[in-house]
Tab-separated table of C-alpha atoms in Angstrom:
chain	number	residue	atom	x	y	z
A	1	UNK	CA	0.010	0.140	-0.173
A	2	UNK	CA	1.079	3.430	-0.656
A	3	UNK	CA	1.024	6.145	2.250
A	4	UNK	CA	-2.470	7.737	1.493
A	5	UNK	CA	-3.972	4.223	0.958
A	6	UNK	CA	-2.134	3.108	4.429
A	7	UNK	CA	-3.465	6.217	6.300
A	8	UNK	CA	-6.969	5.522	4.786
A	9	UNK	CA	-6.977	1.965	5.956
A	10	UNK	CA	-5.804	3.035	9.593
A	11	UNK	CA	-8.384	3.885	12.382
A	12	UNK	CA	-8.709	3.691	16.014
A	13	UNK	CA	-9.338	0.249	16.835
A	14	UNK	CA	-11.960	-0.186	19.345
A	15	UNK	CA	-11.867	-4.077	19.629
A	16	UNK	CA	-8.773	-6.106	18.976
A	17	UNK	CA	-8.568	-9.858	18.238
A	18	UNK	CA	-7.083	-11.077	21.439
A	19	UNK	CA	-6.030	-14.389	19.641
A	20	UNK	CA	-3.744	-12.699	17.117
A	21	UNK	CA	-0.155	-11.590	18.232
A	22	UNK	CA	2.537	-9.479	16.708
A	23	UNK	CA	5.807	-10.982	15.927
A	24	UNK	CA	8.929	-9.829	17.455
A	25	UNK	CA	10.040	-8.519	14.252
A	26	UNK	CA	6.937	-6.293	13.790
A	27	UNK	CA	7.634	-5.116	17.351
A	28	UNK	CA	11.179	-4.387	16.322
A	29	UNK	CA	10.014	-2.171	13.788
A	30	UNK	CA	8.016	-0.408	16.184
A	31	UNK	CA	10.666	-0.010	18.682
A	32	UNK	CA	13.286	1.154	16.151
A	33	UNK	CA	10.576	3.721	14.571
A	34	UNK	CA	10.131	5.054	18.133
A	35	UNK	CA	13.751	5.539	18.618
A	36	UNK	CA	14.065	7.178	15.292
A	37	UNK	CA	11.392	9.882	15.924
A	38	UNK	CA	12.533	13.429	15.673
A	39	UNK	CA	12.658	15.399	18.882
A	40	UNK	CA	13.472	18.918	19.828
A	41	UNK	CA	17.272	19.435	20.022
A	42	UNK	CA	17.796	15.651	19.407
A	43	UNK	CA	17.563	15.079	23.055
A	44	UNK	CA	14.892	12.184	23.164
A	45	UNK	CA	13.284	12.880	26.738
A	46	UNK	CA	11.469	9.716	26.096
A	47	UNK	CA	11.306	6.159	26.907
A	48	UNK	CA	8.859	3.303	25.560
A	49	UNK	CA	7.600	0.423	27.521
A	50	UNK	CA	6.489	-2.602	25.715
A	51	UNK	CA	3.817	-4.720	27.397
A	52	UNK	CA	3.169	-8.319	26.502
A	53	UNK	CA	1.821	-9.530	29.746
A	54	UNK	CA	-1.860	-10.729	29.753
A	55	UNK	CA	-1.768	-10.319	33.571
A	56	UNK	CA	-0.564	-6.829	33.549
A	57	UNK	CA	-2.624	-6.011	30.569
A	58	UNK	CA	-5.638	-6.686	32.634
A	59	UNK	CA	-4.680	-4.789	35.577
A	60	UNK	CA	-4.288	-1.895	33.298
A	61	UNK	CA	-8.037	-1.835	32.173
A	62	UNK	CA	-9.417	0.021	35.104
A	63	UNK	CA	-6.717	2.491	34.981
A	64	UNK	CA	-7.568	3.127	31.193
A	65	UNK	CA	-11.180	3.959	31.791
A	66	UNK	CA	-12.220	0.519	31.409
A	67	UNK	CA	-11.184	0.553	27.799
A	68	UNK	CA	-10.685	-3.099	26.833
A	69	UNK	CA	-8.168	-2.491	24.084
A	70	UNK	CA	-5.195	-2.816	26.589
A	71	UNK	CA	-6.377	-6.203	27.548
A	72	UNK	CA	-7.119	-7.377	24.162
A	73	UNK	CA	-4.276	-6.052	22.101
A	74	UNK	CA	-1.395	-8.277	21.105
A	75	UNK	CA	1.223	-5.564	22.897
A	76	UNK	CA	0.664	-2.113	24.714
A	77	UNK	CA	3.180	0.393	24.013
A	78	UNK	CA	3.447	3.288	26.857
A	79	UNK	CA	5.207	6.357	25.938
A	80	UNK	CA	7.049	8.031	28.763
A	81	UNK	CA	8.715	11.091	29.456
A	82	UNK	CA	11.879	11.581	31.651
A	83	UNK	CA	11.055	12.907	34.988
A	84	UNK	CA	14.158	15.025	35.123
A	85	UNK	CA	16.045	16.688	32.205
A	86	UNK	CA	18.722	18.889	33.543
A	87	UNK	CA	22.378	19.631	32.628
A	88	UNK	CA	23.608	16.117	33.271
A	89	UNK	CA	21.293	14.805	30.841
A	90	UNK	CA	22.301	17.317	28.259
A	91	UNK	CA	25.938	16.501	28.958
A	92	UNK	CA	25.341	12.736	28.185
A	93	UNK	CA	23.446	13.380	24.888
A	94	UNK	CA	26.408	15.779	23.682
A	95	UNK	CA	28.967	12.953	24.973
A	96	UNK	CA	27.092	10.663	22.711
A	97	UNK	CA	27.228	13.128	19.604
A	98	UNK	CA	30.870	13.300	20.112
A	99	UNK	CA	31.473	9.391	20.308
A	100	UNK	CA	29.149	8.858	17.259
A	101	UNK	CA	30.218	11.642	14.950
A	102	UNK	CA	33.540	12.641	16.490
A	103	UNK	CA	32.581	16.146	16.400
A	104	UNK	CA	35.359	18.817	17.499
A	105	UNK	CA	34.623	20.143	21.114
A	106	UNK	CA	34.961	23.481	19.637
A	107	UNK	CA	32.035	23.065	17.532
A	108	UNK	CA	29.860	21.346	20.411
A	109	UNK	CA	30.556	23.449	23.459
A	110	UNK	CA	28.692	26.539	22.682
A	111	UNK	CA	25.483	24.774	21.938
A	112	UNK	CA	25.886	22.354	24.599
A	113	UNK	CA	26.406	24.859	27.206
A	114	UNK	CA	23.648	26.772	26.100
A	115	UNK	CA	21.170	23.969	26.445
A	116	UNK	CA	22.740	23.111	29.644
A	117	UNK	CA	22.136	26.603	31.283
A	118	UNK	CA	18.564	26.329	29.549
A	119	UNK	CA	17.416	23.142	31.150
A	120	UNK	CA	19.130	23.606	34.420
A	121	UNK	CA	17.463	26.839	35.166
A	122	UNK	CA	14.168	26.247	33.410
A	123	UNK	CA	10.896	25.732	35.402
A	124	UNK	CA	10.077	22.079	35.818
A	125	UNK	CA	6.608	22.330	34.381
A	126	UNK	CA	7.831	24.004	31.421
A	127	UNK	CA	10.508	21.110	30.957
A	128	UNK	CA	7.800	18.422	31.615
A	129	UNK	CA	5.364	20.023	28.892
A	130	UNK	CA	8.142	20.427	26.366
A	131	UNK	CA	8.856	16.602	26.913
A	132	UNK	CA	4.958	15.843	26.396
A	133	UNK	CA	5.219	17.429	23.084
A	134	UNK	CA	7.963	15.040	22.234
A	135	UNK	CA	5.909	12.449	23.236
A	136	UNK	CA	3.000	13.224	20.607
A	137	UNK	CA	5.645	13.583	17.890
A	138	UNK	CA	6.606	9.858	18.701
A	139	UNK	CA	2.962	8.787	18.799
A	140	UNK	CA	2.286	10.282	15.367
A	141	UNK	CA	5.262	8.527	13.845
A	142	UNK	CA	4.255	5.308	15.383
A	143	UNK	CA	0.854	5.843	13.895
A	144	UNK	CA	2.033	6.178	10.484
A	145	UNK	CA	4.602	3.179	10.735
A	146	UNK	CA	1.686	1.096	12.110
A	147	UNK	CA	-0.515	2.086	9.280
A	148	UNK	CA	2.399	1.264	6.669
A	149	UNK	CA	3.007	-2.129	8.377
A	150	UNK	CA	-0.624	-3.074	8.547
A	151	UNK	CA	-0.504	-3.049	12.309
A	152	UNK	CA	-3.700	-1.960	13.904
A	153	UNK	CA	-3.520	0.418	16.847
A	154	UNK	CA	-5.621	2.629	19.061
A	155	UNK	CA	-3.962	5.917	20.393
A	156	UNK	CA	-5.197	6.665	23.972
A	157	UNK	CA	-5.066	9.635	26.152
A	158	UNK	CA	-7.803	8.552	28.335
A	159	UNK	CA	-5.955	6.687	31.187
A	160	UNK	CA	-4.861	7.407	34.829
A	161	UNK	CA	-1.160	8.049	34.576
A	162	UNK	CA	-0.297	7.684	38.347
A	163	UNK	CA	-2.119	4.301	38.400
A	164	UNK	CA	-0.097	3.203	35.346
A	165	UNK	CA	3.055	4.470	36.756
A	166	UNK	CA	2.449	2.452	39.813
A	167	UNK	CA	1.181	-0.813	38.125
A	168	UNK	CA	4.389	-0.828	35.944
A	169	UNK	CA	6.752	0.487	38.530
A	170	UNK	CA	7.693	3.478	36.247
A	171	UNK	CA	8.963	5.570	39.026
A	172	UNK	CA	12.183	3.322	39.495
A	173	UNK	CA	12.939	4.090	36.076
A	174	UNK	CA	12.560	7.758	36.625
A	175	UNK	CA	9.870	8.280	33.906
A	176	UNK	CA	6.265	9.069	33.758
A	177	UNK	CA	3.463	7.533	31.487
A	178	UNK	CA	2.129	9.848	29.043
A	179	UNK	CA	0.570	8.241	25.982
A	180	UNK	CA	-0.772	4.702	25.523
A	181	UNK	CA	-0.764	2.855	22.352
A	182	UNK	CA	-2.321	-0.734	22.317
A	183	UNK	CA	-1.373	-2.495	19.151
A	184	UNK	CA	-2.152	-5.895	17.436
A	185	UNK	CA	-4.922	-6.892	14.933
A	186	UNK	CA	-8.647	-5.711	14.518
A	187	UNK	CA	-11.320	-8.095	15.561
A	188	UNK	CA	-13.472	-9.076	12.586
A	189	UNK	CA	-16.513	-7.652	14.536
A	190	UNK	CA	-15.209	-4.263	15.022
A	191	UNK	CA	-18.079	-2.083	13.679
A	192	UNK	CA	-15.656	0.859	13.535
A	193	UNK	CA	-13.570	-0.702	10.818
A	194	UNK	CA	-16.215	0.091	8.169
A	195	UNK	CA	-17.053	3.536	9.325
A	196	UNK	CA	-16.034	6.065	6.615
A	197	UNK	CA	-13.520	8.616	7.868
A	198	UNK	CA	-14.865	11.959	8.761
A	199	UNK	CA	-12.400	14.650	7.636
A	200	UNK	CA	-12.674	18.572	6.719
A	201	UNK	CA	-11.743	18.978	3.012
A	202	UNK	CA	-8.210	19.696	2.169
A	203	UNK	CA	-9.540	22.931	0.355
A	204	UNK	CA	-10.423	24.002	4.336
A	205	UNK	CA	-7.191	22.640	6.242
A	206	UNK	CA	-4.598	23.346	3.506
A	207	UNK	CA	-3.375	26.829	2.790
A	208	UNK	CA	-1.227	27.397	-0.234
A	209	UNK	CA	0.833	30.492	-0.244
């Protein structure tokens, strides 16, 4: 399928076929796509939790406003943000840049020191919202990749983050759950699969200058 055909094929699945599971190769594509998502400054203030444990998934239903997609999906992807992005975090990113690209210190230092100062002094809530914005970039990327790979998905904001964090033990990793993406295969009797897409006309949403 081409990109537009794939995007027309996808929809927010309301009912998954619990008997069908994604392969490790398919999950590998999604995790690599997540890791390749563009983020502001390249800092990647995100981590992805991949759940393939039926008991854990069952526990998450109540924390997901009783949405059963998290129980019946093949896997549940939880996009999380780092709880702290300060100067040491920024330093570690630039250390990696130097290791991978062998970029001279004279080039790296000005930008690195500017960002270290920015994130060290920036209000914590502003940094958190910045990180959340990056999580949405990752979600959009994953949805497109899912469509191209014919993997069904259901993006979810309707969940109780604190309960997810507790159930999954995310505090010990220094991260907070931000978005949830159950993935797998649509059930044959999910009536939403046949609904026509409702979108404004491109003549209303696109402005050519």
